[in-house]
Amino acid sequence: MKMLNIALPKGRLGEKVYSMFENSGYECPSIKENNRKLIFENQEKGIRFFWVKPSDVSIYVERGAADIGVAGKDILLEYKPNVYELLDLNLGKCHMCVAAKKEFCEEDVKVLKVATKFTEITTDYYSKLGRDIDIIKLNGSIELAPILGLSDVIVDIVETGTTLKENNLEVKTKFLPISARLIANKSSFKFKCKEIENIANAMKEQVEKND
Ligand code: PRP
């Protein structure tokens, strides 16, 4: 049996994603014993999991260090990795949104200053609207930008809305639904076809069960 290397996104989404693999018959009990180790395998099942930063999953998969992995649709749209998208896992559901201070009105400015981690998604969104923008690329705590006057608005992921609310910001436009996707390396998909198909089918059953 060929071993399948699986990149899991570290963090709150990762726990849910691992449970889905577990419920699909691809468990790896040692993963729950040690929270500093990064690689875990179950030889019997032919799988090896490793935890990577969520935004790095598609890099591991694109370059074949992982055969399959789970990445958010936001990352796939932003970085456009050359991978196959096999399945919508219906997990980690959130929206890409434009948010700002309650009192801010877009019509008041000619060139909109937009802070975001997602420069491609943002450029694409505003160019379709024909809106002139000045993009400010940040790497985290995006919500600070409009508060400190660094930007007029932000484009970011909103899940529960708590982060915006606690910083006195609000959603102005919700424009893109996001969820976690099972992705595969293109050549692994050829050479480990059976193994990948089995796992994708088992995961699909779980998604349908959870619906
Ligand atoms: C995302 C996003 C928001 C927050 C929204 O950050 O950038 O800050 O989640 O979630 P909420 O609507 O449930 O409050 P994440 O936690 O992924 O961390 P990051 O800033 O490191 O990307």
CSV table of C-alpha atoms and ligand atoms in Angstrom, one decimal:
chain,number,residue,atom,x,y,z
A,1,MET,CA,0.0,0.0,0.0
A,2,LYS,CA,1.3,3.5,-0.9
A,3,MET,CA,1.4,5.9,2.1
A,4,LEU,CA,-0.7,9.1,1.6
A,5,ASN,CA,0.7,12.3,3.0
A,6,ILE,CA,-2.0,14.6,4.3
A,7,ALA,CA,-1.5,18.3,5.2
A,8,LEU,CA,-3.9,19.5,7.8
A,9,PRO,CA,-4.5,23.1,8.7
A,10,LYS,CA,-3.3,23.8,12.3
A,11,GLY,CA,-5.8,25.6,14.5
A,12,ARG,CA,-9.5,25.7,15.1
A,13,LEU,CA,-10.4,24.4,11.6
A,14,GLY,CA,-7.8,21.6,11.9
A,15,GLU,CA,-9.5,19.9,14.8
A,16,LYS,CA,-12.8,19.6,12.8
A,17,VAL,CA,-11.0,18.5,9.7
A,18,TYR,CA,-9.1,15.8,11.6
A,19,SER,CA,-12.4,14.5,13.1
A,20,MET,CA,-13.8,14.2,9.7
A,21,PHE,CA,-10.9,12.0,8.6
A,22,GLU,CA,-11.3,10.0,11.8
A,23,ASN,CA,-15.0,9.5,11.2
A,24,SER,CA,-14.3,8.5,7.6
A,25,GLY,CA,-12.1,5.6,8.9
A,26,TYR,CA,-8.8,7.3,8.6
A,27,GLU,CA,-7.9,7.8,12.3
A,28,CYS,CA,-4.5,8.3,13.7
A,29,PRO,CA,-4.9,8.1,17.5
A,30,SER,CA,-1.4,9.3,18.3
A,31,ILE,CA,-2.4,12.8,17.0
A,32,LYS,CA,-4.3,13.3,20.2
A,33,GLU,CA,-1.5,12.4,22.5
A,34,ASN,CA,1.1,14.9,21.7
A,35,ASN,CA,0.5,18.6,20.8
A,36,ARG,CA,4.0,19.6,19.9
A,37,LYS,CA,4.8,16.9,17.4
A,38,LEU,CA,3.9,17.8,13.8
A,39,ILE,CA,3.9,14.4,12.0
A,40,PHE,CA,1.7,11.4,12.9
A,41,GLU,CA,1.2,8.2,11.0
A,42,ASN,CA,-1.0,5.1,10.9
A,43,GLN,CA,0.9,2.6,8.9
A,44,GLU,CA,-2.0,0.2,8.9
A,45,LYS,CA,-4.3,2.7,7.2
A,46,GLY,CA,-1.4,4.0,5.0
A,47,ILE,CA,-1.7,7.6,6.1
A,48,ARG,CA,0.6,10.2,7.4
A,49,PHE,CA,-0.8,13.5,8.7
A,50,PHE,CA,1.1,16.7,9.4
A,51,TRP,CA,0.0,20.0,10.8
A,52,VAL,CA,0.9,23.1,8.7
A,53,LYS,CA,-0.1,26.7,8.9
A,54,PRO,CA,-3.5,27.0,7.1
A,55,SER,CA,-2.2,29.3,4.5
A,56,ASP,CA,0.7,27.0,3.7
A,57,VAL,CA,-1.4,23.8,3.0
A,58,SER,CA,-1.7,24.6,-0.7
A,59,ILE,CA,2.0,25.1,-1.1
A,60,TYR,CA,2.8,21.6,0.4
A,61,VAL,CA,0.1,20.1,-1.9
A,62,GLU,CA,1.1,22.0,-5.0
A,63,ARG,CA,4.7,20.9,-4.6
A,64,GLY,CA,3.9,17.3,-3.8
A,65,ALA,CA,5.2,17.3,-0.2
A,66,ALA,CA,1.6,16.4,0.6
A,67,ASP,CA,-0.5,14.3,-1.7
A,68,ILE,CA,-3.7,15.8,-0.4
A,69,GLY,CA,-4.7,18.5,2.1
A,70,VAL,CA,-7.4,20.8,3.3
A,71,ALA,CA,-7.4,24.5,2.5
A,72,GLY,CA,-9.9,27.3,2.7
A,73,LYS,CA,-11.5,28.5,-0.5
A,74,ASP,CA,-10.0,32.0,0.4
A,75,ILE,CA,-6.5,30.6,0.0
A,76,LEU,CA,-7.3,28.9,-3.2
A,77,LEU,CA,-8.7,32.0,-4.7
A,78,GLU,CA,-6.0,34.2,-3.4
A,79,TYR,CA,-2.9,32.1,-4.4
A,80,LYS,CA,-4.4,30.0,-7.2
A,81,PRO,CA,-2.2,27.0,-6.6
A,82,ASN,CA,-2.0,24.4,-9.3
A,83,VAL,CA,-3.9,21.6,-7.5
A,84,TYR,CA,-7.1,19.7,-7.9
A,85,GLU,CA,-10.0,20.7,-5.8
A,86,LEU,CA,-11.8,17.5,-4.9
A,87,LEU,CA,-14.5,18.2,-2.4
A,88,ASP,CA,-16.2,21.0,-0.5
A,89,LEU,CA,-16.1,19.8,3.2
A,90,ASN,CA,-18.7,22.2,4.3
A,91,LEU,CA,-16.6,23.1,7.3
A,92,GLY,CA,-15.0,26.4,8.3
A,93,LYS,CA,-17.9,28.3,6.7
A,94,CYS,CA,-17.5,32.1,6.6
A,95,HIS,CA,-17.7,35.0,4.2
A,96,MET,CA,-15.2,37.4,2.6
A,97,CYS,CA,-16.6,40.9,3.5
A,98,VAL,CA,-16.0,44.5,3.2
A,99,ALA,CA,-16.2,46.1,6.7
A,100,ALA,CA,-15.7,49.6,8.1
A,101,LYS,CA,-16.7,51.9,11.0
A,102,LYS,CA,-20.4,52.2,11.3
A,103,GLU,CA,-20.4,55.9,10.3
A,104,PHE,CA,-18.2,55.4,7.2
A,105,CYS,CA,-19.9,55.9,3.8
A,106,GLU,CA,-18.1,54.7,0.7
A,107,GLU,CA,-19.4,57.5,-1.5
A,108,ASP,CA,-17.5,60.0,0.6
A,109,VAL,CA,-14.1,59.1,-0.8
A,110,LYS,CA,-12.8,59.1,-4.4
A,111,VAL,CA,-10.1,56.5,-4.0
A,112,LEU,CA,-11.0,53.9,-1.4
A,113,LYS,CA,-8.2,52.9,1.0
A,114,VAL,CA,-8.6,49.1,1.6
A,115,ALA,CA,-6.5,47.1,4.1
A,116,THR,CA,-6.4,43.3,3.6
A,117,LYS,CA,-4.4,40.1,3.6
A,118,PHE,CA,-6.2,39.1,0.4
A,119,THR,CA,-4.9,41.5,-2.2
A,120,GLU,CA,-5.8,39.3,-5.2
A,121,ILE,CA,-9.4,38.7,-4.1
A,122,THR,CA,-9.7,42.4,-3.2
A,123,THR,CA,-8.3,43.7,-6.5
A,124,ASP,CA,-10.6,41.4,-8.4
A,125,TYR,CA,-13.7,42.4,-6.4
A,126,TYR,CA,-13.2,46.1,-6.9
A,127,SER,CA,-12.1,46.0,-10.5
A,128,LYS,CA,-15.4,44.2,-11.3
A,129,LEU,CA,-17.1,47.2,-9.6
A,130,GLY,CA,-14.9,49.6,-11.5
A,131,ARG,CA,-13.9,51.2,-8.2
A,132,ASP,CA,-10.5,53.0,-7.7
A,133,ILE,CA,-8.7,51.6,-4.7
A,134,ASP,CA,-5.5,52.0,-2.8
A,135,ILE,CA,-4.6,48.6,-1.4
A,136,ILE,CA,-2.7,48.3,1.9
A,137,LYS,CA,-1.4,44.8,2.4
A,138,LEU,CA,-1.4,43.7,6.1
A,139,ASN,CA,-0.6,40.3,7.6
A,140,GLY,CA,-3.0,40.2,10.6
A,141,SER,CA,-5.1,42.3,13.0
A,142,ILE,CA,-6.7,43.9,9.9
A,143,GLU,CA,-9.4,45.3,12.0
A,144,LEU,CA,-7.0,47.9,13.4
A,145,ALA,CA,-6.6,49.7,10.1
A,146,PRO,CA,-9.9,51.6,9.9
A,147,ILE,CA,-9.8,52.4,13.6
A,148,LEU,CA,-6.4,54.0,13.3
A,149,GLY,CA,-7.2,55.7,10.0
A,150,LEU,CA,-4.8,53.6,8.1
A,151,SER,CA,-7.6,52.6,5.7
A,152,ASP,CA,-11.3,53.4,5.0
A,153,VAL,CA,-12.4,49.8,4.9
A,154,ILE,CA,-11.0,46.3,5.3
A,155,VAL,CA,-11.6,43.2,3.2
A,156,ASP,CA,-11.4,40.2,5.5
A,157,ILE,CA,-13.0,36.9,6.6
A,158,VAL,CA,-16.0,37.1,8.9
A,159,GLU,CA,-17.1,34.1,10.7
A,160,THR,CA,-19.1,34.9,13.8
A,161,GLY,CA,-18.8,38.7,13.5
A,162,THR,CA,-17.4,38.9,17.0
A,163,THR,CA,-14.0,40.5,16.0
A,164,LEU,CA,-15.8,43.3,14.1
A,165,LYS,CA,-18.3,43.9,16.8
A,166,GLU,CA,-15.7,44.1,19.6
A,167,ASN,CA,-13.9,46.7,17.5
A,168,ASN,CA,-17.0,48.8,16.7
A,169,LEU,CA,-16.8,47.8,13.0
A,170,GLU,CA,-19.6,46.4,10.8
A,171,VAL,CA,-20.0,44.5,7.6
A,172,LYS,CA,-20.8,46.7,4.7
A,173,THR,CA,-20.9,44.0,2.0
A,174,LYS,CA,-20.7,40.3,2.2
A,175,PHE,CA,-19.5,39.1,-1.2
A,176,LEU,CA,-17.9,35.6,-1.2
A,177,PRO,CA,-18.9,32.5,0.7
A,178,ILE,CA,-15.8,30.5,1.9
A,179,SER,CA,-15.5,26.9,3.2
A,180,ALA,CA,-12.8,24.3,3.5
A,181,ARG,CA,-11.9,22.2,0.5
A,182,LEU,CA,-10.1,18.8,0.0
A,183,ILE,CA,-7.3,19.4,-2.5
A,184,ALA,CA,-4.9,17.0,-4.2
A,185,ASN,CA,-1.5,17.2,-5.9
A,186,LYS,CA,-1.9,16.7,-9.6
A,187,SER,CA,0.6,13.9,-10.1
A,188,SER,CA,-0.3,12.2,-6.8
A,189,PHE,CA,-3.8,12.1,-8.2
A,190,LYS,CA,-2.5,10.0,-11.1
A,191,PHE,CA,-0.1,7.8,-9.2
A,192,LYS,CA,-2.0,7.3,-6.0
A,193,CYS,CA,-5.4,7.4,-7.7
A,194,LYS,CA,-7.0,4.6,-5.8
A,195,GLU,CA,-5.9,5.7,-2.3
A,196,ILE,CA,-7.0,9.3,-3.0
A,197,GLU,CA,-10.3,8.2,-4.4
A,198,ASN,CA,-11.1,6.0,-1.4
A,199,ILE,CA,-10.4,8.8,1.0
A,200,ALA,CA,-12.3,11.4,-1.0
A,201,ASN,CA,-15.3,9.1,-1.3
A,202,ALA,CA,-15.3,8.3,2.4
A,203,MET,CA,-15.1,12.1,3.2
A,204,LYS,CA,-17.9,12.8,0.8
A,205,GLU,CA,-20.2,10.4,2.7
A,206,GLN,CA,-19.3,12.3,5.9
A,207,VAL,CA,-20.2,15.6,4.3
A,208,GLU,CA,-23.6,14.2,3.2
A,209,LYS,CA,-24.2,12.8,6.7
A,210,ASN,CA,-23.4,16.1,8.3
A,211,ASP,CA,-25.8,18.0,6.0
B,1,PRP,C1,-9.9,35.7,11.0
B,1,PRP,C2,-10.2,37.1,10.4
B,1,PRP,C3,-10.9,37.8,11.6
B,1,PRP,C4,-11.5,36.7,12.4
B,1,PRP,C5,-13.0,36.7,12.1
B,1,PRP,O1,-8.7,35.8,11.6
B,1,PRP,O2,-9.1,37.7,10.0
B,1,PRP,O3,-9.9,38.5,12.4
B,1,PRP,O4,-11.0,35.5,11.9
B,1,PRP,O5,-13.7,35.8,12.9
B,1,PRP,P1,-15.0,36.2,13.7
B,1,PRP,O6,-16.0,36.8,12.7
B,1,PRP,O7,-15.5,34.8,14.2
B,1,PRP,O8,-14.7,37.1,14.8
B,1,PRP,P2,-8.0,34.4,12.1
B,1,PRP,O9,-8.6,34.0,13.4
B,1,PRP,O10,-8.1,33.4,11.0
B,1,PRP,O11,-6.5,34.9,12.4
B,1,PRP,P3,-5.5,35.7,11.5
B,1,PRP,O12,-5.8,37.1,11.8
B,1,PRP,O13,-4.1,35.2,12.0
B,1,PRP,O14,-5.7,35.3,10.1
